[in-house]
Every structure is written in structure tokens, then in C-alpha cells.
GROMACS .gro file of C-alpha atoms in nm:
model
  504
    1MET     CA    1  23.475 -12.062 -11.423
    2MET     CA    2  23.212 -11.805 -11.484
    3ILE     CA    3  23.317 -11.437 -11.368
    4TRP     CA    4  23.028 -11.254 -11.290
    5VAL     CA    5  23.082 -10.854 -11.290
    6GLY     CA    6  22.845 -10.583 -11.227
    7LEU     CA    7  22.705 -10.237 -11.257
    8SER     CA    8  22.505  -9.985 -11.057
    9VAL     CA    9  22.198  -9.947 -11.274
   10ALA     CA   10  22.297  -9.546 -11.362
   11PHE     CA   11  22.597  -9.577 -11.565
   12ASP     CA   12  22.724  -9.234 -11.517
   13CYS     CA   13  22.994  -9.068 -11.753
   14GLN     CA   14  23.201  -9.101 -11.450
   15GLY     CA   15  23.295  -9.512 -11.507
   16ALA     CA   16  23.496  -9.699 -11.256
   17GLU     CA   17  23.873  -9.669 -11.264
   18PRO     CA   18  24.025 -10.034 -11.421
   19GLY     CA   19  23.958 -10.326 -11.170
   20GLU     CA   20  23.647 -10.182 -11.018
   21SER     CA   21  23.415 -10.410 -11.186
   22GLU     CA   22  23.152 -10.460 -10.936
   23THR     CA   23  23.085 -10.063 -11.024
   24ALA     CA   24  23.162 -10.122 -11.419
   25ALA     CA   25  23.027 -10.366 -11.630
   26LYS     CA   26  22.650 -10.428 -11.561
   27GLU     CA   27  22.563 -10.792 -11.728
   28LEU     CA   28  22.925 -10.852 -11.842
   29GLN     CA   29  22.988 -11.212 -11.796
   30LEU     CA   30  23.376 -11.306 -11.814
   31LYS     CA   31  23.507 -11.629 -11.822
   32THR     CA   32  23.830 -11.795 -11.799
   33PRO     CA   33  23.997 -11.699 -12.138
   34THR     CA   34  24.087 -12.026 -12.365
   35ILE     CA   35  24.236 -12.102 -12.701
   36PRO     CA   36  24.097 -12.336 -12.960
   37ASN     CA   37  24.226 -12.647 -12.973
   38HIS     CA   38  24.202 -12.604 -13.329
   39LEU     CA   39  24.450 -12.316 -13.338
   40GLU     CA   40  24.834 -12.451 -13.403
   41GLY     CA   41  25.166 -12.325 -13.429
   42ALA     CA   42  25.289 -12.004 -13.486
   43VAL     CA   43  24.940 -11.857 -13.486
   44ARG     CA   44  24.822 -12.046 -13.139
   45ASP     CA   45  25.188 -11.917 -13.010
   46LEU     CA   46  25.131 -11.544 -13.087
   47ASN     CA   47  24.824 -11.539 -12.950
   48ALA     CA   48  24.944 -11.745 -12.613
   49GLN     CA   49  25.231 -11.510 -12.592
   50PHE     CA   50  25.065 -11.194 -12.635
   51SER     CA   51  24.749 -11.286 -12.391
   52GLU     CA   52  24.993 -11.454 -12.120
   53GLY     CA   53  24.857 -11.290 -11.800
   54ILE     CA   54  24.596 -11.056 -11.888
   55ASP     CA   55  24.313 -11.069 -11.688
   56PRO     CA   56  23.970 -11.021 -11.861
   57ASP     CA   57  23.831 -10.770 -11.625
   58LYS     CA   58  24.200 -10.537 -11.706
   59ASN     CA   59  24.184 -10.584 -12.037
   60ALA     CA   60  24.094 -10.274 -12.261
   61VAL     CA   61  23.982 -10.487 -12.548
   62VAL     CA   62  23.705 -10.665 -12.327
   63TYR     CA   63  23.573 -10.320 -12.278
   64LEU     CA   64  23.608 -10.204 -12.626
   65VAL     CA   65  23.394 -10.523 -12.751
   66ARG     CA   66  23.134 -10.384 -12.487
   67LEU     CA   67  23.133 -10.061 -12.654
   68LEU     CA   68  23.151 -10.177 -13.002
   69GLY     CA   69  22.941 -10.451 -12.993
   70ASP     CA   70  23.017 -10.817 -13.026
   71ASP     CA   71  22.932 -10.848 -13.390
   72ILE     CA   72  23.226 -10.647 -13.499
   73PHE     CA   73  23.434 -10.940 -13.541
   74ASP     CA   74  23.378 -11.166 -13.856
   75ALA     CA   75  23.087 -11.421 -13.814
   76GLY     CA   76  23.323 -11.724 -13.875
   77LEU     CA   77  23.583 -11.599 -13.582
   78ARG     CA   78  23.326 -11.449 -13.361
   79ASP     CA   79  23.280 -11.766 -13.129
   80ASP     CA   80  23.692 -11.783 -13.128
   81SER     CA   81  23.753 -11.455 -13.074
   82LEU     CA   82  23.491 -11.448 -12.727
   83ALA     CA   83  23.660 -11.745 -12.616
   84MET     CA   84  23.994 -11.624 -12.625
   85LEU     CA   85  23.866 -11.286 -12.462
   86GLY     CA   86  23.694 -11.483 -12.203
   87ILE     CA   87  23.370 -11.301 -12.287
   88GLU     CA   88  23.068 -11.511 -12.194
   89SER     CA   89  22.844 -11.218 -12.291
   90ILE     CA   90  22.843 -10.821 -12.345
   91GLY     CA   91  22.518 -10.786 -12.176
   92ASN     CA   92  22.328 -10.475 -12.198
   93GLY     CA   93  22.379 -10.223 -11.971
   94SER     CA   94  22.634  -9.989 -12.086
   95PRO     CA   95  22.662  -9.730 -12.339
   96ARG     CA   96  22.703  -9.849 -12.705
   97PHE     CA   97  22.901  -9.647 -12.978
   98ALA     CA   98  22.689  -9.526 -13.244
   99TYR     CA   99  22.852  -9.457 -13.549
  100PHE     CA  100  22.729  -9.182 -13.840
  101GLU     CA  101  22.504  -9.439 -14.012
  102GLN     CA  102  22.354  -9.609 -13.652
  103TYR     CA  103  22.309  -9.208 -13.502
  104VAL     CA  104  22.109  -9.064 -13.824
  105THR     CA  105  21.914  -9.398 -13.837
  106SER     CA  106  21.780  -9.311 -13.474
  107VAL     CA  107  21.745  -8.945 -13.544
  108VAL     CA  108  21.583  -8.975 -13.851
  109PRO     CA  109  21.373  -9.288 -13.891
  110LYS     CA  110  21.178  -9.232 -14.206
  111ASP     CA  111  21.275  -8.964 -14.436
  112ALA     CA  112  21.557  -9.117 -14.615
  113SER     CA  113  21.636  -8.817 -14.789
  114LYS     CA  114  21.660  -8.617 -14.470
  115ARG     CA  115  21.896  -8.934 -14.326
  116GLN     CA  116  22.130  -8.875 -14.634
  117ASP     CA  117  22.120  -8.491 -14.593
  118LEU     CA  118  22.233  -8.475 -14.223
  119LEU     CA  119  22.511  -8.802 -14.292
  120LYS     CA  120  22.612  -8.530 -14.562
  121GLN     CA  121  22.661  -8.232 -14.294
  122LEU     CA  122  22.802  -8.433 -14.023
  123THR     CA  123  23.055  -8.560 -14.300
  124LEU     CA  124  23.127  -8.230 -14.408
  125GLU     CA  125  23.122  -8.073 -13.981
  126PHE     CA  126  23.380  -8.381 -13.886
  127GLN     CA  127  23.651  -8.312 -14.154
  128SER     CA  128  23.581  -7.922 -14.070
  129ALA     CA  129  23.623  -7.988 -13.704
  130ASN     CA  130  23.930  -8.231 -13.746
  131GLY     CA  131  24.214  -8.019 -13.630
  132ALA     CA  132  24.066  -7.715 -13.514
  133VAL     CA  133  23.923  -7.550 -13.191
  134TRP     CA  134  23.584  -7.509 -13.230
  135LYS     CA  135  23.247  -7.409 -13.014
  136SER     CA  136  22.934  -7.624 -13.034
  137ALA     CA  137  22.801  -7.387 -13.230
  138ASP     CA  138  22.994  -7.372 -13.520
  139TYR     CA  139  22.895  -7.738 -13.613
  140PRO     CA  140  22.584  -7.806 -13.425
  141ALA     CA  141  22.511  -8.134 -13.598
  142LEU     CA  142  22.827  -8.270 -13.499
  143ALA     CA  143  22.778  -8.165 -13.167
  144GLN     CA  144  22.503  -8.280 -13.140
  145TYR     CA  145  22.611  -8.616 -13.255
  146PHE     CA  146  22.881  -8.578 -12.986
  147ALA     CA  147  22.637  -8.523 -12.729
  148ALA     CA  148  22.473  -8.869 -12.821
  149ASN     CA  149  22.756  -9.030 -12.783
  150GLU     CA  150  22.877  -8.858 -12.489
  151ALA     CA  151  22.861  -9.157 -12.224
  152ALA     CA  152  23.014  -9.379 -12.506
  153LEU     CA  153  23.343  -9.147 -12.534
  154ASP     CA  154  23.353  -9.124 -12.164
  155GLU     CA  155  23.371  -9.500 -12.174
  156LEU     CA  156  23.618  -9.483 -12.418
  157VAL     CA  157  23.837  -9.270 -12.218
  158ARG     CA  158  23.759  -9.495 -11.897
  159ILE     CA  159  23.928  -9.758 -12.138
  160SER     CA  160  24.194  -9.588 -12.177
  161LYS     CA  161  24.326  -9.647 -11.868
  162PHE     CA  162  24.354 -10.011 -11.852
  163PRO     CA  163  24.666 -10.149 -11.756
  164SER     CA  164  24.631 -10.445 -12.063
  165TYR     CA  165  24.547 -10.478 -12.427
  166TYR     CA  166  24.517 -10.823 -12.598
  167ALA     CA  167  24.310 -10.838 -12.909
  168PRO     CA  168  24.302 -11.214 -13.034
  169ILE     CA  169  24.498 -11.234 -13.407
  170LEU     CA  170  24.283 -11.477 -13.606
  171THR     CA  171  24.245 -11.546 -14.004
  172ALA     CA  172  23.933 -11.684 -14.196
  173GLU     CA  173  24.205 -11.760 -14.467
  174ASN     CA  174  24.291 -12.143 -14.591
  175PRO     CA  175  24.531 -12.188 -14.633
  176PRO     CA  176  24.602 -11.969 -14.312
  177THR     CA  177  24.796 -11.639 -14.329
  178LEU     CA  178  24.905 -11.368 -14.043
  179LEU     CA  179  24.900 -11.166 -14.308
  180GLY     CA  180  24.546 -11.183 -14.367
  181ALA     CA  181  24.438 -11.184 -14.025
  182SER     CA  182  24.149 -11.016 -13.913
  183TYR     CA  183  24.214 -10.681 -13.665
  184ALA     CA  184  23.877 -10.651 -13.591
  185ILE     CA  185  23.927 -10.429 -13.302
  186GLU     CA  186  24.217 -10.205 -13.393
  187ARG     CA  187  24.103 -10.100 -13.706
  188ARG     CA  188  23.820  -9.905 -13.532
  189ILE     CA  189  24.061  -9.756 -13.309
  190PRO     CA  190  24.169  -9.521 -13.492
  191TYR     CA  191  23.830  -9.329 -13.551
  192LEU     CA  192  23.751  -9.348 -13.197
  193GLY     CA  193  24.070  -9.173 -13.129
  194GLN     CA  194  23.978  -8.948 -13.383
  195CYS     CA  195  23.620  -8.866 -13.241
  196LEU     CA  196  23.772  -8.795 -12.889
  197SER     CA  197  24.026  -8.573 -13.029
  198ILE     CA  198  23.773  -8.358 -13.219
  199ARG     CA  199  23.563  -8.344 -12.925
  200ALA     CA  200  23.879  -8.211 -12.731
  201SER     CA  201  23.903  -7.921 -12.953
  202GLN     CA  202  23.542  -7.876 -12.864
  203ARG     CA  203  23.578  -7.886 -12.550
  204MET     CA  204  23.843  -7.615 -12.542
  205GLY     CA  205  23.632  -7.423 -12.767
  206ASP     CA  206  23.373  -7.448 -12.527
  207GLY     CA  207  23.587  -7.336 -12.228
  208ASN     CA  208  23.613  -7.711 -12.097
  209PHE     CA  209  23.977  -7.711 -12.071
  210ALA     CA  210  23.995  -8.016 -11.837
  211GLY     CA  211  23.751  -8.215 -12.056
  212ALA     CA  212  23.963  -8.142 -12.343
  213VAL     CA  213  24.292  -8.264 -12.127
  214SER     CA  214  24.132  -8.610 -12.012
  215ASP     CA  215  24.020  -8.671 -12.375
  216LEU     CA  216  24.379  -8.573 -12.537
  217ILE     CA  217  24.544  -8.792 -12.329
  218ALA     CA  218  24.306  -9.090 -12.338
  219VAL     CA  219  24.405  -9.062 -12.700
  220HIS     CA  220  24.759  -9.092 -12.628
  221GLN     CA  221  24.701  -9.368 -12.397
  222LEU     CA  222  24.478  -9.581 -12.654
  223ALA     CA  223  24.783  -9.523 -12.912
  224ASN     CA  224  25.020  -9.697 -12.653
  225GLN     CA  225  24.793  -9.936 -12.519
  226LEU     CA  226  24.770 -10.096 -12.904
  227ALA     CA  227  25.131 -10.030 -12.949
  228GLU     CA  228  25.260 -10.232 -12.649
  229GLY     CA  229  24.933 -10.517 -12.661
  230SER     CA  230  24.986 -10.578 -12.997
  231PRO     CA  231  25.358 -10.574 -13.138
  232LEU     CA  232  25.279 -10.628 -13.524
  233ASP     CA  233  25.421 -10.381 -13.766
  234VAL     CA  234  25.068 -10.299 -13.883
  235SER     CA  235  24.944 -10.267 -13.552
  236LEU     CA  236  25.189 -10.026 -13.479
  237ALA     CA  237  25.121  -9.802 -13.790
  238LYS     CA  238  24.787  -9.814 -13.650
  239ALA     CA  239  24.884  -9.690 -13.310
  240HIS     CA  240  25.072  -9.393 -13.449
  241TRP     CA  241  24.802  -9.319 -13.673
  242VAL     CA  242  24.566  -9.256 -13.368
  243ASP     CA  243  24.840  -9.068 -13.176
  244SER     CA  244  24.874  -8.850 -13.492
  245TYR     CA  245  24.474  -8.725 -13.400
  246ALA     CA  246  24.603  -8.619 -13.055
  247PHE     CA  247  24.855  -8.421 -13.204
  248GLN     CA  248  24.652  -8.259 -13.432
  249ALA     CA  249  24.439  -8.138 -13.190
  250GLU     CA  250  24.711  -8.016 -12.967
  251TYR     CA  251  24.902  -7.847 -13.250
  252ALA     CA  252  24.548  -7.663 -13.326
  253ILE     CA  253  24.500  -7.551 -12.954
  254LEU     CA  254  24.869  -7.412 -12.876
  255ALA     CA  255  24.828  -7.193 -13.252
  256SER     CA  256  24.471  -7.053 -13.102
  257GLY     CA  257  24.672  -6.877 -12.835
  258MET     CA  258  24.401  -6.979 -12.591
  259LEU     CA  259  24.597  -7.139 -12.329
  260THR     CA  260  24.717  -6.957 -11.998
  261ALA     CA  261  25.025  -7.017 -11.836
  262ASP     CA  262  24.901  -7.239 -11.578
  263GLN     CA  263  24.680  -7.445 -11.865
  264ALA     CA  264  24.991  -7.510 -12.037
  265LYS     CA  265  25.204  -7.557 -11.738
  266GLU     CA  266  24.893  -7.871 -11.632
  267TYR     CA  267  24.914  -8.028 -12.000
  268GLN     CA  268  25.287  -8.037 -12.023
  269LYS     CA  269  25.244  -8.245 -11.675
  270GLU     CA  270  24.982  -8.460 -11.820
  271LEU     CA  271  25.172  -8.491 -12.131
  272GLN     CA  272  25.536  -8.601 -11.972
  273ASN     CA  273  25.314  -8.829 -11.779
  274VAL     CA  274  25.262  -9.054 -12.084
  275SER     CA  275  25.510  -9.303 -12.170
  276SER     CA  276  25.696  -9.310 -12.513
  277MET     CA  277  25.542  -9.556 -12.759
  278ALA     CA  278  25.660  -9.915 -12.814
  279PRO     CA  279  25.930  -9.901 -13.046
  280SER     CA  280  25.978 -10.051 -13.412
  281GLN     CA  281  26.214 -10.299 -13.305
  282THR     CA  282  25.958 -10.486 -13.087
  283ALA     CA  283  25.727 -10.514 -13.354
  284ALA     CA  284  26.032 -10.670 -13.602
  285ASP     CA  285  26.180 -10.856 -13.304
  286ILE     CA  286  25.844 -11.063 -13.184
  287GLY     CA  287  25.552 -11.001 -13.418
  288GLU     CA  288  25.721 -11.027 -13.739
  289ARG     CA  289  25.934 -11.342 -13.637
  290LEU     CA  290  25.612 -11.517 -13.532
  291ILE     CA  291  25.475 -11.414 -13.908
  292LEU     CA  292  25.776 -11.541 -14.078
  293ARG     CA  293  25.742 -11.883 -13.861
  294GLN     CA  294  25.354 -11.895 -13.983
  295GLU     CA  295  25.443 -11.823 -14.351
  296ILE     CA  296  25.715 -12.120 -14.312
  297GLU     CA  297  25.471 -12.329 -14.149
  298SER     CA  298  25.253 -12.254 -14.399
  299LEU     CA  299  25.473 -12.364 -14.707
  300LYS     CA  300  25.527 -12.655 -14.527
  301GLU     CA  301  25.168 -12.801 -14.420
  302HIS     CA  302  24.989 -12.626 -14.753
  303ASP     CA  303  25.040 -12.676 -15.145
  304ALA     CA  304  24.831 -12.349 -15.196
  305ALA     CA  305  25.091 -12.178 -14.969
  306PHE     CA  306  25.355 -12.283 -15.209
  307TYR     CA  307  25.205 -12.210 -15.512
  308ALA     CA  308  25.078 -11.864 -15.418
  309PHE     CA  309  25.449 -11.758 -15.269
  310PHE     CA  310  25.615 -11.894 -15.567
  311ASP     CA  311  25.318 -11.751 -15.830
  312TRP     CA  312  25.285 -12.148 -15.933
  313ALA     CA  313  24.958 -12.217 -16.124
  314PRO     CA  314  24.873 -12.571 -15.974
  315ALA     CA  315  24.751 -12.749 -16.305
  316SER     CA  316  25.139 -12.678 -16.447
  317HIS     CA  317  25.306 -12.715 -16.140
  318ALA     CA  318  25.181 -13.020 -16.034
  319GLU     CA  319  25.504 -13.244 -16.064
  320GLN     CA  320  25.765 -12.989 -15.947
  321MET     CA  321  25.518 -12.969 -15.623
  322LYS     CA  322  25.550 -13.340 -15.544
  323ALA     CA  323  25.890 -13.344 -15.609
  324LEU     CA  324  25.952 -13.086 -15.409
  325ARG     CA  325  25.763 -13.241 -15.133
  326ALA     CA  326  25.991 -13.552 -15.191
  327ALA     CA  327  26.281 -13.347 -15.158
  328ASN     CA  328  26.235 -13.376 -14.772
  329ILE     CA  329  26.299 -12.954 -14.708
  330ASP     CA  330  26.447 -12.912 -14.381
  331TRP     CA  331  26.205 -12.647 -14.269
  332ASP     CA  332  26.409 -12.624 -13.941
  333LEU     CA  333  26.707 -12.458 -14.128
  334ALA     CA  334  26.461 -12.288 -14.349
  335LEU     CA  335  26.284 -12.095 -14.008
  336GLN     CA  336  26.683 -12.037 -13.907
  337ARG     CA  337  26.792 -11.877 -14.150
  338ALA     CA  338  26.455 -11.666 -14.190
  339ASN     CA  339  26.510 -11.537 -13.850
  340GLU     CA  340  26.917 -11.467 -13.944
  341VAL     CA  341  26.755 -11.233 -14.213
  342GLN     CA  342  26.488 -11.084 -13.946
  343ASP     CA  343  26.819 -11.014 -13.660
  344GLU     CA  344  26.992 -10.806 -13.911
  345THR     CA  345  26.668 -10.551 -13.940
  346VAL     CA  346  26.622 -10.624 -13.556
  347GLU     CA  347  26.999 -10.482 -13.496
  348THR     CA  348  26.976 -10.226 -13.733
  349LEU     CA  349  26.690 -10.050 -13.585
  350LEU     CA  350  26.846 -10.083 -13.247
  351ILE     CA  351  27.155  -9.903 -13.345
  352SER     CA  352  27.212  -9.555 -13.172
  353ASP     CA  353  27.424  -9.359 -13.365
  354ALA     CA  354  27.227  -9.227 -13.684
  355LYS     CA  355  27.512  -9.201 -13.910
  356ARG     CA  356  27.631  -9.560 -13.844
  357GLN     CA  357  27.204  -9.675 -13.884
  358ALA     CA  358  27.200  -9.517 -14.218
  359GLU     CA  359  27.510  -9.651 -14.319
  360GLU     CA  360  27.378 -10.007 -14.252
  361ILE     CA  361  27.069  -9.929 -14.381
  362ASP     CA  362  27.204  -9.879 -14.702
  363ARG     CA  363  27.415 -10.198 -14.687
  364LEU     CA  364  27.089 -10.420 -14.610
  365ASN     CA  365  26.929 -10.234 -14.910
  366SER     CA  366  27.200 -10.311 -15.162
  367GLU     CA  367  27.255 -10.641 -15.065
  368VAL     CA  368  26.857 -10.726 -15.093
  369ASP     CA  369  26.876 -10.599 -15.461
  370GLU     CA  370  27.204 -10.814 -15.535
  371TRP     CA  371  27.024 -11.109 -15.392
  372ARG     CA  372  26.741 -11.040 -15.660
  373LYS     CA  373  26.975 -10.949 -15.936
  374ARG     CA  374  27.142 -11.305 -15.848
  375ASN     CA  375  26.822 -11.479 -15.796
  376ASP     CA  376  26.718 -11.363 -16.145
  377ALA     CA  377  27.009 -11.453 -16.324
  378ASP     CA  378  27.046 -11.789 -16.211
  379GLU     CA  379  26.872 -12.056 -16.392
  380THR     CA  380  26.846 -12.318 -16.125
  381THR     CA  381  26.536 -12.457 -16.001
  382LEU     CA  382  26.480 -12.502 -15.629
  383LEU     CA  383  26.451 -12.864 -15.723
  384GLU     CA  384  26.809 -12.876 -15.849
  385ALA     CA  385  26.915 -12.641 -15.538
  386LEU     CA  386  26.782 -12.893 -15.311
  387GLU     CA  387  26.936 -13.223 -15.490
  388VAL     CA  388  27.282 -13.039 -15.496
  389ASP     CA  389  27.273 -12.883 -15.151
  390ARG     CA  390  26.956 -12.991 -14.922
  391ASP     CA  391  27.017 -12.769 -14.652
  392GLN     CA  392  27.158 -12.455 -14.870
  393GLY     CA  393  26.835 -12.493 -15.062
  394SER     CA  394  26.612 -12.495 -14.757
  395ARG     CA  395  26.780 -12.215 -14.578
  396TRP     CA  396  26.711 -12.070 -14.944
  397ILE     CA  397  26.337 -12.072 -14.855
  398GLY     CA  398  26.371 -11.934 -14.544
  399GLU     CA  399  26.585 -11.664 -14.667
  400ALA     CA  400  26.340 -11.558 -14.967
  401VAL     CA  401  26.057 -11.548 -14.745
  402ALA     CA  402  26.232 -11.336 -14.493
  403LEU     CA  403  26.359 -11.097 -14.772
  404ALA     CA  404  25.973 -11.108 -14.933
  405LEU     CA  405  25.824 -11.000 -14.588
  406ARG     CA  406  26.082 -10.751 -14.495
  407THR     CA  407  25.937 -10.412 -14.425
  408ASN     CA  408  26.118 -10.102 -14.532
  409ILE     CA  409  26.373 -10.023 -14.232
  410TRP     CA  410  26.365  -9.641 -14.307
  411GLN     CA  411  25.962  -9.659 -14.305
  412ARG     CA  412  26.027  -9.832 -13.966
  413LEU     CA  413  26.276  -9.570 -13.870
  414CYS     CA  414  26.073  -9.281 -14.010
  415THR     CA  415  25.757  -9.336 -13.834
  416ASP     CA  416  25.960  -9.406 -13.474
  417ARG     CA  417  26.121  -9.063 -13.531
  418ARG     CA  418  25.758  -8.899 -13.613
  419GLY     CA  419  25.631  -9.048 -13.282
  420HIS     CA  420  25.871  -8.870 -13.096
  421VAL     CA  421  25.851  -8.568 -13.276
  422ARG     CA  422  25.474  -8.536 -13.225
  423ARG     CA  423  25.536  -8.544 -12.845
  424ASP     CA  424  25.842  -8.351 -12.790
  425PHE     CA  425  25.709  -8.059 -13.073
  426ILE     CA  426  25.378  -7.983 -12.869
  427SER     CA  427  25.596  -8.023 -12.527
  428VAL     CA  428  25.828  -7.731 -12.644
  429GLY     CA  429  25.522  -7.548 -12.822
  430LEU     CA  430  25.365  -7.590 -12.453
  431ALA     CA  431  25.667  -7.416 -12.305
  432LEU     CA  432  25.688  -7.133 -12.549
  433GLU     CA  433  25.343  -7.074 -12.427
  434GLU     CA  434  25.370  -7.062 -12.076
  435TYR     CA  435  25.686  -6.878 -12.061
  436HIS     CA  436  25.505  -6.616 -12.252
  437ARG     CA  437  25.222  -6.572 -12.066
  438ARG     CA  438  25.409  -6.543 -11.769
  439ARG     CA  439  25.699  -6.321 -11.904
  440GLY     CA  440  25.466  -6.127 -12.157
  441TYR     CA  441  25.734  -6.211 -12.483
  442TYR     CA  442  25.871  -6.528 -12.629
  443PRO     CA  443  26.232  -6.643 -12.526
  444ALA     CA  444  26.522  -6.550 -12.713
  445ALA     CA  445  26.606  -6.875 -12.774
  446LEU     CA  446  26.506  -7.231 -12.670
  447ALA     CA  447  26.762  -7.281 -12.441
  448ASP     CA  448  26.599  -6.995 -12.215
  449LEU     CA  449  26.268  -7.218 -12.154
  450SER     CA  450  26.540  -7.460 -11.934
  451PRO     CA  451  26.529  -7.549 -11.646
  452GLU     CA  452  26.262  -7.270 -11.540
  453ILE     CA  453  25.999  -7.449 -11.784
  454LEU     CA  454  26.149  -7.765 -11.865
  455PRO     CA  455  26.392  -7.972 -11.740
  456SER     CA  456  26.596  -8.025 -12.043
  457ILE     CA  457  26.511  -7.924 -12.416
  458PRO     CA  458  26.430  -8.268 -12.651
  459ASN     CA  459  26.572  -8.253 -12.987
  460ASP     CA  460  26.416  -8.318 -13.317
  461SER     CA  461  26.433  -8.673 -13.355
  462HIS     CA  462  26.461  -8.658 -13.737
  463SER     CA  463  26.787  -8.423 -13.716
  464GLN     CA  464  26.892  -8.531 -13.357
  465LYS     CA  465  26.939  -8.127 -13.332
  466PRO     CA  466  26.711  -7.889 -13.163
  467PHE     CA  467  26.401  -7.804 -13.344
  468THR     CA  468  26.422  -7.476 -13.541
  469TYR     CA  469  26.326  -7.154 -13.367
  470MET     CA  470  26.257  -6.854 -13.516
  471ARG     CA  471  26.149  -6.531 -13.309
  472ASN     CA  472  26.017  -6.277 -13.543
  473ASP     CA  473  25.996  -6.038 -13.294
  474ASP     CA  474  25.926  -6.070 -12.896
  475GLN     CA  475  25.528  -6.125 -12.953
  476HIS     CA  476  25.585  -6.378 -13.282
  477VAL     CA  477  25.770  -6.696 -13.329
  478GLU     CA  478  25.766  -7.001 -13.512
  479LEU     CA  479  25.859  -7.346 -13.410
  480ILE     CA  480  25.976  -7.598 -13.702
  481SER     CA  481  26.066  -7.933 -13.748
  482TRP     CA  482  26.181  -7.972 -14.133
  483GLY     CA  483  26.065  -8.340 -14.134
  484THR     CA  484  26.254  -8.661 -14.264
  485ASN     CA  485  26.452  -8.501 -14.540
  486ARG     CA  486  26.541  -8.217 -14.297
  487GLU     CA  487  26.450  -7.949 -14.576
  488ASN     CA  488  26.211  -7.718 -14.626
  489ASP     CA  489  25.937  -7.907 -14.835
  490ALA     CA  490  25.763  -7.580 -14.907
  491GLY     CA  491  25.560  -7.607 -15.266
  492ARG     CA  492  25.591  -7.991 -15.272
  493LEU     CA  493  25.258  -8.233 -15.274
  494LEU     CA  494  25.387  -8.460 -15.034
  495GLN     CA  495  25.578  -8.301 -14.688
  496ASP     CA  496  25.605  -8.385 -14.345
  497ASP     CA  497  25.725  -8.053 -14.224
  498LEU     CA  498  25.565  -7.900 -13.875
  499ILE     CA  499  25.536  -7.511 -13.850
  500LEU     CA  500  25.364  -7.359 -13.543
  501LYS     CA  501  25.310  -7.021 -13.537
  502LEU     CA  502  25.280  -6.894 -13.195
  503GLY     CA  503  25.173  -6.520 -13.122
  504ARG     CA  504  24.872  -6.288 -13.206
   0.00000   0.00000   0.00000
């Protein structure tokens, strides 16, 4: 079934709201999405689960493809990707985002030396403007680049409001592995989010507060779309990456002292309306289980996967492989054991008590260390283990796969907490600025912000305690999060402390 979607000839930067396809998509032709028959097993189920119930016309990814061009897909995956998204043709009636190289070529088509100079200037200005409030006159080349991409960036803001996100997860590898899947769309979203964040700080510097708010909220929404629509660990990491760009701009705007009381209040309201990002246990419980299943299916069906997993050379292990295949490994038991190991990860991430959660993580890490020591010391081969106890040997394979692919639980937890801290830190900072603008001085304590400015004061998710608040005098304060280690990291090469100085 073909779906025709139309757009008025004059595509302005306002764009239509999600679903208003008759005014939002000139020449975009959609059809009923289909998963190719050659996709089987976990890869098919993963894509079926992630795409279930999603209307192509309400899928943000469809419009991201139109914004970026359908050549973003790997050549061997392009046709399958478009079919799974329900795209017949993206047409040519909408703005197309231009990267630096494309933009420079269009501006200076003939002089290679001047193109290189402009590219260097753009790169330097982009780096300098990141995390800073700036005016168009400060970085003229970058301002011109954003002006050239204005319609495309405004379309990105519109896309951020779509209710659904599904991007096909495919791999060109043989044997197939989701660990090597192509993430053509999501690997571009961080840069797009960074552009919107830097444009927001430009708009703030140029006096366009409403435009700055629109851009920053769009970045948060893009991050949420990715985290919710692709519950995989790698996708969640990119979503937090995107979200952090909005935080950098928000931090710079707060530190600039430019916000009025009403502006701080307005942005606070907009920020509170943005939902929290999907937690890491979602990826662990959904996406990572499907990856485990796919890896075990690959071991079952492809000798090459077995050779790679056990680091065997085919020439010297051909007989062992033949014997293992003859041992009739129970792959259902292998998958069952892999899921049991994954259950421990998910259950640990769900623990609400921080102390008990930390103890459980330490226990799981110790168990993994002991498991590896036992296996290093055990000279029994897998074939011998299967001959002695086929069921136990089969379960060991699933256990080995799950433990080999287990993502560091602490890392997942810290990523979640950093996400909460970013949003909450800015919320408290906005409340401090509103209070200061209305009263003429900063509060004696954070508790004074509630309930007049904030209904309640969020804690620092790292410490589960209030953010550190230092009032140097009634006109100068510091809001601090001491990061994952809850210590002052001053002077250390690697640190994640946040120190926002307010007051002029």
C-alpha cells in the first residue's frame, strides 16, 4: 500500500506538527513497512519488536532520513532499511542538512585552498562556540553556516516532537552479529544535537530567548526519542551524549547571568515538561537480551562464529569443531542460562537502595572474577564437559556468552545518574537565578527555593543528598555536584565535577 504525503511549495521553517503530513512532506512517498524475508531469528524479532505499531508518518527516523538523505545507509543495507521504514521515496522538496564539507564546497566551489581555509575557520569557531554564549559577530563563519542550515535545523526541531522513533538495526557482517550492526541514523544524531545546542547559545547571545528555548528542548527530546526507541546499550550511550550538549549550553547560559526572572521561570517550566530518559535497565532487559540470543543463534548456525568466540584457528581446530557439532549442544539451555545471567544484571539495576545496590554490584563483579579464574585453571575442554554432562556443558556456553558481553554495571549506573544530575542541576540553577532576580540576593540555603520557586529540591543522584551549595555572599554563590566519586576532583586529569558559579 502506497501512502502519498504532500507539502506546500513554500517550505518555511515553521513546519507542520507531527501527523500533519499534507503540509509537511512534499514528494515524500511512504508505504507499508516490511521486514525482508531473509532476516531471521533475533535480528528479525528485534526489529519487529522495536517497530511494532509505529506509523511511518509519525516516525521521527523517516524524517531524519529525508533531512540527511537516503545515502546515509550503507550501500548493502539501504534497500532493506528503506523498506523497513516504509519509505518509497524521500523526494527533494524539503531542506537537506549540509555538513561542513558540503557547505564549504557550495560556498567556495572552485578554489581548493580557500575551501580548506574556510573549513579550518568553521572547525575552530565550532569548537570555541561549544558550551559558550556567543553572538553572530563573534563567529561570523559559523553564523553563516547556521544561517545556511536554518531551514534544516528548524526541521530538526519539528522532528524532535514526533511521538515515535524506530531505526532499522541491520548488519552486513557474515555471520551476522548485532554487535557489529550499522547505526546509520543514530551515529549522526549527536552532531545534529550539538549544532542545535550551539545555535541555541548563539540565539541567546543575539537576544532570541524563545529560539534558544526551542532548540534546547528539541535536543532533550531527540535524546529521549533515541533512548526510548532503541533500547540498546550503545544507543542509550549516544542518547546521553546528545543530552549532554544541551546541558553544556544551559550551563553556559546560566553562568552568563543573562536570564531574567521570567525567562528562568519559563525555561524551568519547559524543562520540567521533558520526560526523563529511559533507564539503563530497559536496555539491559530488552535490547541486550536480544543481542545475547542473536550471539547464541550465531554460534549454533555458523562455525565461523564459534571459531571467533573461542579464538580458534579454523585450520587447527576443524576436528574439534566437527566433534562439538556432533555433541548435540542444547542451545535452548544455553540461551536459558544466558538469560539467567542477564536477570542478575537487570535485577541489580532495579535496586533502589544505593548501599544495597553497590554491595550487589561488588558481589557480581567478584563472581565474574572467580568464574574466570576457575575456567583458566580448569583444563577440561568444552567437548569433554559436554560428554560428561551435556546439559551442564550447554549451559556453560550460555554463561560464557552472557559474561563476555556483560556491560560494566557500574558504568550503566553512573550513566543513569549523570543523566539525572544534568537535568536536576540545571533545574536548581534556574531556580537560583529566578530567586536572585526577584529578591535581589541569593537564598541562604537551597531549601529556601521551595515551595515558591520549586515544589521540591531534587537531590544529587550521585550522592542521594542535596547538591552542595556555597554562598560566598548574597550576590555570589556556587552550585556543585562532586560527581560519581563524590569527592573534589580539582587537579585531576579525569573528573566529572560540576561547579556552577552564579553572580556578577
